[in-house]
Every structure is written in C-alpha cells, then in structure tokens.
Amino acid sequence: MIKFSNKAALGNVICGQEIDSLMPEARKALEKLENGTGAGNDFIGWVNLPSGISEQSLSQIQEVANSLRETCEFVVTIGIGGSYLGAKAVIEALSDNFAAYKPAGTKVLFAGNNIGEDYLHDLMELLRERRFGIIVISKSGTTTEPAIAFRLLKDLLEKQVGKKVAAQRIVAITDEHKGALRNLATQEGYKTFVIPSNVGGRFSVLTPVGLLPIAVAGFDVRALVNGAINIEKADNELVLNYAATRNALYRAGKKTEILVNYNPKLHFFAEWWKQLYGESEGKENKGIFTASVDFTTDLHSMGQWIQEGERTIFETVISVEKADNEVRIPYDDANLDALNYIAGKRVDEVNKMAELGTRLAHQDGGVPNLLIQVPEISEKYLGQLIYFFEKACGVSGYILNVNPFNQPGVEAYKKNMFALLKKPGFEAESEAILARLDK
Ligand code: PA5
C-alpha cells in the first residue's frame, strides 16, 4: 500500500499541532464529500466509482481495446484536460521509456490537447500510410481543441479506408445524451462509451475516458481499478493527513506545492495531478498553485530556486521504492572519471541518495517536504495514487471552502477566442473585443 508521511517535513514552518487542529475541519470536509452535502455534489459520482465498476463494463472496454489493437498500429486519443491527462499519465508511467522507438504493439498517440498546426500536420503525416484508429473523448462534446483534431483525423481516416471501415475504427466517449459528439456518433454509427454525468473530466480516469486508452496501450485496467479500490475501502487517514497538512502549510504562507518525482516516467502523472488540484482549488482568488519538477533533471534548473528562492513553497515527493530493472555501474581500472567510489552500485541506489540528500537540503532551506512512498510503478499502485489524490482533492477543496468540482474560470479565454473567431452567437462579444483591441 502507498504511504504518506509529513513527519520529517515541517521544519520550523508549522508543527504537528497545527495539522492536528485542522483535522476536525478535514473530517467535516470528508463527511460532506461522502454524504453528498457539499458544493458541487452533483459531481461526486467518482467517490464510489472504483468499487462500482462491473466486470461486464471492464470486459466491454477490454473487448473494444483488443479489437483496436488487432486492427491498428496507432490509436489516436483525442481529448483535452481531464479527457486525456489521466490516460497519458498512466500510459507513460507504465511504458518502456523508449517505447516510441520500439516497434512492438499498438501505440497510443494523443491529439486535441493543443491547437498546434505543426503538431497536427506532423501527426497526419505520420498516419498517412498507416493503419490507425481514433478514440475521441469529450464530456461536453463541444470543446474546440478536440473537435478540430477529430474533424481532421476523421477526414484523413475516411479518405484512407472509406467511411464504413473508418466508422469501425472510431470510438466516441461522451455524455449519454447531449452534445455535438453524441449526435455525431449516433449519426455515424460509432461505438460509444458513456462518461457518467456525475463524474467531472479531471475525476474521470477510472471511467472509459482513461480505461479504454490504457487498455489499448496493453496495460491491465483491472489491476488499476483494484488499486483504486484498495484506497476506497481503506480508512481515510492517508487522505485526511495529506489534505490537512497541505492546508495547514497554505495557511502558513506556503502558496505553491511542487510535486516531485525521481523517475522520468512520472512526468505526466504530475501533469495529471497539477490539473486535478489546480482546476479544483484555484478559484475565488484562493488555492495552492500546483507545480512539478522531475529530479534529478530539474535540480540543475529549478533546484536553485527551490533551495534559495522565495520561501512560499512546499514539496510533495513521490518516492518509488523499487526500480523495475537492475543496472549496475561498472568498475573501471583507469578510473579516469573518478567514479569507482560508486562502482558496483545500482543506478537506483545513487538516485535514492540524491533523493535523500535533496530532501534534507530542501528542509534545511526552509522547504517543508511531504512524502508519498510507493512500492513500485505498477497498475496497482498507480490506481492507489489516483484515488488517493482524487479523494484528498475533494476533501482539500472543501477545507478551502470552494466548489472543487466546477471550473468557471476556464470559460473566460473561450469567450474571447470565440468572439475573435466570430463564432455564431458571439457577435456582441466580437464587437466589444474588437473595439477593445483598437484602443
Ligand atoms: O476537468 C475538467 O472538467 C476539464 O479539464 C475537462 O476535462 C476539459 O475541459 C475537457 O472537457 P470536455 O471533456 O467536455 O471536452
């Protein structure tokens, strides 16, 4: 089981007492979440989701994944925000670091998470002569970025294999009833999966949104879900401790939380985490800013700032106990690089010493360090981490007294973009924004 510790962490910033005194608030927040009495309670379907996933739905997901794996070299997962980050995080964490250069197996690619013309151009060039399929994901069914990517790739696929075969290689994941994507999927006869209406995007990785691409990539979605169930069924002490500690630190002026990893495979897990907490808590002019670093890589860039910059940060370190593979540093007679003092050691032993040394240095530098220990990177422990962070996010948002399940701020850029693009229905905004630009 994953473990959470704040013991060695608090330095002289806060003490255990301050966390203890926040515990009653954390317990109340948990009650609200579990009883559905808090803000945004129509979006808490994820709380009991892992144990509610039936064998039948997992089998259906696996079946569709198998059929895409049999027919396609590439499956492009189209989606943005919560509609892609969970799948990307898990697939990256479980994949060989150089999977892209190793031919075996169906590759899952991502699109619709940016509006980069060169990105889409290069992707279409790659897919032009290849067997590919598409998983298009949008809960609202109307998000611009994935809609553009889907229009382009659907067109490419239909030109390549004809409309009928294309329809067999496209899967849509969206709301059960509403949205442009639902209508399009019905019209075109695509296979579809439903995003439950009471599960928001960033809490949806354990629905088909995350599970289907992860299964297409060849990973064990049952084990992932079982990992999440471990935490769902455990007592809530881990969750309460993390939520209370980060809020105690926030109240003590620590406004930024940096998620730290020592394994490059966790880079996108941190991206998922940043979105989960950033979009859930950053509202009403409140909320911890979520950042992330990959160590030791970033010790040679942001490490300086973390050690000696403004003291408004704390770190949450994901520490993976066991590397998957063993690589030992060889002995060299000439020792011209002066490395024989670590000859015979595993690379991971050196990494662990870097981790410990950094934690101590950052604590000495006034950076509280929270620690999450994970036995290994596997489906089971990723499932545990996912549900742990989701539940702690709900609790933490309620401690902060915001609605963790909406994202009203995301609309501001869209309104301006639609006005600038003269989208029908945005004529008034269009005039106003053009007048503003003229000044
Ligand atoms: O967490 C969220 O709700 C958002 O990040 C959404 O997932 C994102 O905006 C994409 O929305 P949709 O799935 O409706 O296209």
XYZ file of C-alpha atoms and ligand atoms in Angstrom:
454
model
C 0.000 0.000 0.000
C 1.185 3.557 -0.639
C 2.164 5.530 2.483
C 2.023 9.219 3.343
C 4.261 10.943 5.833
C 4.612 14.537 6.941
C 6.828 13.780 9.934
C 10.252 14.877 8.778
C 8.734 17.580 6.766
C 7.538 20.544 8.583
C 10.795 22.151 9.683
C 10.078 25.329 11.566
C 7.202 26.328 9.301
C 4.337 24.601 11.102
C 4.203 21.975 13.789
C 2.196 18.814 14.253
C -0.218 20.749 16.447
C -1.266 22.977 13.568
C -2.095 19.930 11.488
C -3.931 18.303 14.393
C -6.008 21.413 14.862
C -7.027 21.256 11.190
C -8.125 17.629 11.474
C -11.681 18.353 12.689
C -12.178 20.572 9.606
C -10.742 17.834 7.411
C -13.115 15.262 8.927
C -16.088 17.565 8.332
C -14.964 18.075 4.744
C -14.720 14.302 4.282
C -18.217 13.856 5.705
C -19.576 16.416 3.238
C -17.908 14.579 0.393
C -19.107 11.158 1.445
C -22.643 12.271 2.338
C -23.003 14.468 -0.729
C -23.821 17.597 1.257
C -21.049 19.864 -0.079
C -20.875 22.267 -3.020
C -20.885 20.601 -6.432
C -22.468 17.436 -5.008
C -23.882 16.548 -8.416
C -20.294 15.743 -9.472
C -19.234 13.256 -6.827
C -20.010 10.102 -8.765
C -16.282 9.269 -8.689
C -16.258 8.791 -4.877
C -17.691 5.263 -5.005
C -16.773 4.674 -8.626
C -13.915 2.139 -8.372
C -15.899 -0.465 -6.415
C -18.930 0.202 -8.632
C -17.194 -0.730 -11.894
C -18.734 -4.002 -13.044
C -16.867 -6.943 -14.541
C -19.125 -6.516 -17.550
C -18.027 -2.924 -18.227
C -14.374 -3.853 -17.817
C -14.862 -6.724 -20.265
C -16.541 -4.428 -22.783
C -13.659 -1.971 -22.527
C -11.142 -4.793 -22.933
C -13.019 -6.193 -25.932
C -13.044 -2.859 -27.789
C -9.386 -2.306 -26.843
C -8.465 -5.754 -28.207
C -10.217 -5.090 -31.476
C -8.405 -1.723 -31.888
C -5.122 -3.448 -31.014
C -5.749 -6.101 -33.657
C -6.547 -3.611 -36.422
C -4.401 -0.566 -35.693
C -0.735 0.317 -35.478
C -1.673 3.655 -33.915
C -4.709 4.702 -31.914
C -5.025 8.452 -31.514
C -6.729 9.503 -28.292
C -8.329 12.883 -28.868
C -9.225 14.950 -25.795
C -8.045 17.790 -23.577
C -7.717 18.405 -19.824
C -9.434 15.680 -17.832
C -10.323 13.963 -21.091
C -6.701 12.982 -21.745
C -4.328 13.610 -18.841
C -5.241 10.508 -16.812
C -4.678 8.130 -19.718
C -1.479 9.904 -20.740
C -0.179 9.793 -17.142
C -0.802 6.067 -16.676
C 0.428 5.037 -20.131
C 3.667 6.997 -19.739
C 4.245 5.664 -16.242
C 3.860 2.049 -17.353
C 5.557 2.200 -20.747
C 9.147 1.488 -21.668
C 10.945 4.850 -21.755
C 11.793 4.291 -25.415
C 8.568 2.587 -26.480
C 8.158 5.081 -29.314
C 11.300 3.688 -30.975
C 10.470 0.017 -30.383
C 8.107 -1.348 -32.991
C 6.111 -3.911 -30.970
C 2.445 -3.330 -30.164
C -0.160 -0.697 -30.873
C 0.981 2.811 -29.976
C -1.394 5.254 -28.317
C -0.865 8.816 -29.520
C -2.596 11.960 -28.284
C -4.178 14.876 -30.116
C -6.753 17.566 -29.458
C -4.890 18.777 -26.368
C -3.460 21.791 -28.197
C -4.146 23.825 -31.336
C -0.649 23.486 -32.748
C -0.834 23.448 -36.520
C 2.591 21.845 -36.838
C 1.621 19.205 -34.278
C -1.454 18.242 -36.288
C 0.446 18.406 -39.556
C 3.204 16.121 -38.282
C 0.681 13.694 -36.802
C -1.246 13.459 -40.066
C 1.977 12.932 -41.979
C 2.837 10.069 -39.624
C -0.604 8.485 -40.012
C -0.998 8.979 -43.771
C 0.113 5.490 -44.833
C -0.520 3.721 -41.517
C -3.351 1.689 -40.027
C -4.878 3.889 -37.363
C -7.960 4.276 -35.219
C -9.377 7.083 -33.117
C -10.769 7.351 -29.597
C -12.439 10.744 -29.374
C -13.272 11.913 -25.861
C -15.268 14.942 -24.784
C -17.781 15.042 -21.978
C -19.423 18.243 -23.195
C -18.950 17.113 -26.766
C -18.337 20.702 -27.811
C -14.727 21.504 -26.832
C -12.918 23.271 -29.678
C -9.443 21.711 -29.449
C -10.569 18.052 -29.713
C -13.286 18.965 -32.231
C -10.673 20.416 -34.625
C -8.376 17.400 -34.248
C -11.268 14.990 -34.740
C -12.526 16.730 -37.870
C -9.041 16.496 -39.401
C -8.298 12.889 -38.413
C -11.767 11.623 -39.267
C -11.368 13.143 -42.716
C -7.926 11.547 -43.108
C -9.181 8.131 -41.991
C -12.271 8.223 -44.204
C -10.149 9.167 -47.230
C -7.771 6.338 -46.386
C -10.196 3.450 -45.764
C -13.662 4.736 -46.669
C -16.471 5.854 -44.383
C -17.661 2.359 -43.444
C -14.318 0.978 -42.254
C -13.460 4.322 -40.623
C -16.630 4.098 -38.549
C -15.462 0.704 -37.254
C -12.178 2.219 -36.125
C -13.642 5.222 -34.308
C -14.834 5.076 -30.695
C -16.502 8.078 -29.063
C -16.594 8.633 -25.310
C -19.029 11.336 -24.285
C -22.189 12.218 -22.364
C -25.006 9.700 -22.617
C -27.479 12.082 -24.234
C -26.203 15.553 -25.072
C -23.509 17.388 -27.034
C -22.328 17.576 -30.636
C -20.112 14.498 -30.264
C -23.044 12.364 -29.073
C -25.095 13.464 -32.108
C -22.213 12.875 -34.487
C -21.517 9.416 -33.044
C -25.183 8.444 -33.360
C -25.367 9.703 -36.957
C -22.169 7.921 -37.997
C -22.870 4.736 -36.035
C -19.683 4.791 -33.910
C -19.138 2.508 -30.977
C -19.585 4.676 -27.862
C -18.894 4.666 -24.138
C -20.558 6.967 -21.646
C -18.891 9.408 -19.245
C -21.215 9.335 -16.228
C -22.955 12.699 -15.864
C -21.925 12.913 -12.183
C -18.182 12.498 -12.890
C -16.231 15.592 -13.991
C -13.376 15.409 -16.505
C -10.465 15.537 -14.076
C -12.016 12.816 -11.914
C -12.751 10.544 -14.883
C -9.573 8.488 -15.373
C -11.218 5.372 -13.925
C -14.125 5.592 -16.395
C -13.755 4.580 -20.083
C -12.091 8.006 -20.576
C -8.905 6.646 -19.037
C -9.505 2.915 -19.074
C -10.017 2.455 -22.825
C -6.780 4.157 -23.988
C -4.872 2.452 -21.151
C -6.220 -0.951 -22.227
C -5.360 -0.167 -25.870
C -1.798 0.530 -24.739
C -1.753 -3.022 -23.367
C -1.999 -2.358 -19.627
C -4.074 -4.129 -17.021
C -7.090 -1.944 -16.269
C -8.496 -4.427 -13.751
C -5.356 -4.097 -11.646
C -5.572 -0.299 -11.911
C -9.189 -0.304 -10.708
C -8.362 -2.801 -7.940
C -5.590 -0.489 -6.747
C -8.098 2.353 -6.514
C -10.497 0.078 -4.604
C -7.723 -0.602 -2.033
C -7.778 3.079 -1.092
C -11.553 3.471 -1.448
C -12.004 0.695 1.112
C -9.181 1.735 3.446
C -9.703 4.111 6.349
C -9.298 7.701 5.284
C -6.262 8.572 7.417
C -3.870 8.978 4.460
C -6.323 11.205 2.664
C -7.130 13.301 5.747
C -3.480 13.718 6.670
C -2.427 14.920 3.237
C -5.421 17.254 2.840
C -4.952 18.719 6.333
C -1.179 19.112 6.005
C -1.277 20.942 2.670
C -3.979 23.295 4.004
C -2.003 23.943 7.207
C 1.012 24.815 5.067
C -1.105 27.036 2.813
C -2.393 28.937 5.841
C 1.224 29.363 6.951
C 2.020 31.158 3.682
C 3.156 28.219 1.563
C 1.233 29.113 -1.581
C 2.854 26.722 -4.051
C 3.030 22.931 -3.845
C 5.609 21.252 -6.032
C 5.077 17.577 -6.845
C 8.494 15.962 -7.090
C 9.446 12.707 -8.762
C 12.759 10.931 -9.244
C 11.593 8.828 -12.178
C 11.032 10.436 -15.583
C 8.120 8.054 -16.189
C 6.108 10.063 -13.662
C 6.369 13.343 -15.559
C 2.817 13.119 -16.889
C 1.463 11.800 -13.623
C 2.474 15.188 -12.224
C 0.691 16.911 -15.131
C -2.471 14.984 -14.225
C -2.063 15.928 -10.534
C -1.475 19.603 -11.376
C -4.708 19.744 -13.335
C -6.644 17.845 -10.676
C -5.698 20.236 -7.881
C -5.221 23.414 -9.923
C -8.601 23.279 -11.629
C -10.356 22.081 -8.477
C -8.980 24.596 -5.998
C -7.864 27.690 -7.888
C -10.962 29.853 -7.586
C -12.394 32.802 -5.640
C -8.846 34.204 -5.543
C -7.725 31.263 -3.419
C -5.908 27.973 -3.829
C -2.452 26.453 -3.743
C -0.606 26.884 -7.065
C 0.417 23.422 -8.268
C 3.795 22.948 -9.909
C 6.004 19.961 -10.606
C 9.623 19.019 -11.153
C 11.416 15.912 -12.420
C 14.516 15.268 -10.297
C 17.379 14.984 -10.605
C 16.939 16.630 -14.039
C 15.417 19.808 -12.607
C 17.879 20.012 -9.727
C 20.073 21.536 -12.418
C 17.459 24.161 -13.255
C 14.745 24.844 -10.658
C 16.798 23.262 -7.866
C 18.487 26.600 -7.207
C 15.147 28.405 -6.839
C 13.745 25.710 -4.611
C 16.808 25.779 -2.334
C 17.155 29.541 -2.012
C 14.302 31.397 -3.713
C 11.224 32.943 -2.095
C 10.106 30.786 0.851
C 6.496 30.290 -0.253
C 6.754 26.697 -1.419
C 6.492 23.172 -0.127
C 7.228 19.880 -1.856
C 5.340 16.605 -2.048
C 7.780 13.903 -3.064
C 6.610 10.724 -4.764
C 9.252 8.233 -3.758
C 9.238 4.937 -5.647
C 10.876 2.225 -3.559
C 11.839 -0.228 -6.300
C 13.085 0.280 -9.852
C 11.815 -2.305 -12.351
C 15.213 -3.209 -13.744
C 18.713 -3.598 -12.406
C 21.625 -1.631 -13.887
C 24.951 -1.582 -12.022
C 27.732 0.932 -12.510
C 30.789 -0.928 -13.851
C 34.266 -0.841 -12.289
C 36.917 0.809 -14.475
C 40.629 0.145 -13.925
C 41.709 3.537 -15.224
C 39.037 5.376 -13.205
C 39.646 8.482 -15.285
C 36.155 9.727 -14.463
C 36.771 9.123 -10.701
C 33.554 7.141 -10.419
C 34.956 3.950 -8.872
C 33.645 5.029 -5.454
C 30.184 4.019 -6.705
C 31.289 1.079 -8.874
C 29.112 -1.977 -8.286
C 26.175 0.057 -7.021
C 22.827 0.053 -8.770
C 21.924 3.303 -10.517
C 18.798 3.363 -8.341
C 20.934 3.387 -5.169
C 22.597 6.554 -6.401
C 19.186 8.016 -7.275
C 17.934 7.218 -3.765
C 20.899 9.021 -2.198
C 20.220 12.007 -4.444
C 16.617 11.897 -3.252
C 17.502 11.702 0.428
C 20.221 14.329 0.134
C 17.838 16.671 -1.676
C 15.036 16.189 0.842
C 17.397 17.068 3.689
C 18.869 20.053 1.825
C 15.431 21.422 0.961
C 14.224 21.011 4.538
C 17.335 22.895 5.704
C 16.470 25.553 3.138
C 13.001 26.019 4.697
C 11.007 23.906 2.242
C 8.609 21.546 4.021
C 8.736 18.097 2.436
C 5.774 15.746 2.385
C 6.499 12.190 1.360
C 4.403 9.661 -0.521
C 6.050 6.235 -0.662
C 5.090 3.919 -3.496
C 6.430 0.324 -3.559
C 6.829 0.297 -7.368
C 5.339 1.768 -10.514
C 2.602 -0.670 -11.489
C -1.092 -0.580 -12.338
C -1.986 -1.424 -8.735
C -0.032 1.422 -7.155
C -0.968 3.944 -9.833
C -4.610 3.061 -9.096
C -3.946 3.679 -5.401
C -2.252 7.009 -6.105
C -5.032 8.151 -8.425
C -7.835 7.519 -5.972
C -5.786 8.832 -3.013
C -5.124 12.125 -4.796
C -8.722 12.418 -6.030
C -10.242 11.909 -2.607
C -7.733 14.186 -0.900
C -8.523 16.803 -3.552
C -12.243 16.699 -2.750
C -11.509 16.989 0.985
C -8.921 19.724 0.480
C -11.275 21.764 -1.725
C -13.954 21.649 0.957
C -11.431 22.680 3.643
C -10.595 25.644 1.394
C -14.332 26.291 1.144
C -14.590 26.256 -2.650
C -16.593 24.052 -5.003
C -13.851 21.661 -6.153
C -15.957 20.260 -8.992
C -16.574 23.234 -11.254
C -14.207 25.271 -13.424
C -15.960 28.576 -14.236
C -12.646 30.311 -14.943
C -11.968 28.129 -17.981
C -14.741 29.932 -19.891
C -13.006 33.347 -19.982
C -10.477 32.523 -22.704
C -13.059 30.602 -24.706
C -15.419 33.593 -24.839
C -12.648 35.828 -26.201
C -11.431 33.198 -28.664
C -14.969 32.629 -29.997
C -15.504 36.380 -30.279
C -12.217 36.787 -32.175
C -13.101 33.884 -34.472
C -16.587 35.361 -34.977
C -18.348 32.183 -33.879
C -22.111 32.465 -34.496
C -23.775 33.568 -31.262
C -20.777 35.672 -30.179
C -21.480 38.756 -32.344
C -21.882 41.144 -29.394
C -18.689 39.927 -27.707
C -16.970 40.142 -31.080
C -17.731 43.850 -31.477
C -16.724 44.563 -27.887
C -13.426 42.748 -28.137
C -12.503 44.299 -31.491
C -13.271 47.763 -30.109
C -11.033 46.953 -27.126
C -8.170 45.895 -29.398
C -8.495 49.079 -31.484
C -7.781 51.268 -28.444
O -11.635 18.577 -15.637
C -12.387 19.082 -16.458
O -13.612 19.097 -16.328
C -11.826 19.715 -17.713
O -10.435 19.704 -17.707
C -12.326 18.975 -18.950
O -11.940 17.633 -18.855
C -11.786 19.592 -20.231
O -12.105 20.948 -20.278
C -12.346 18.887 -21.448
O -13.729 18.962 -21.453
P -14.597 18.014 -22.360
O -14.388 16.634 -21.931
O -16.016 18.476 -22.133
O -14.168 18.234 -23.781
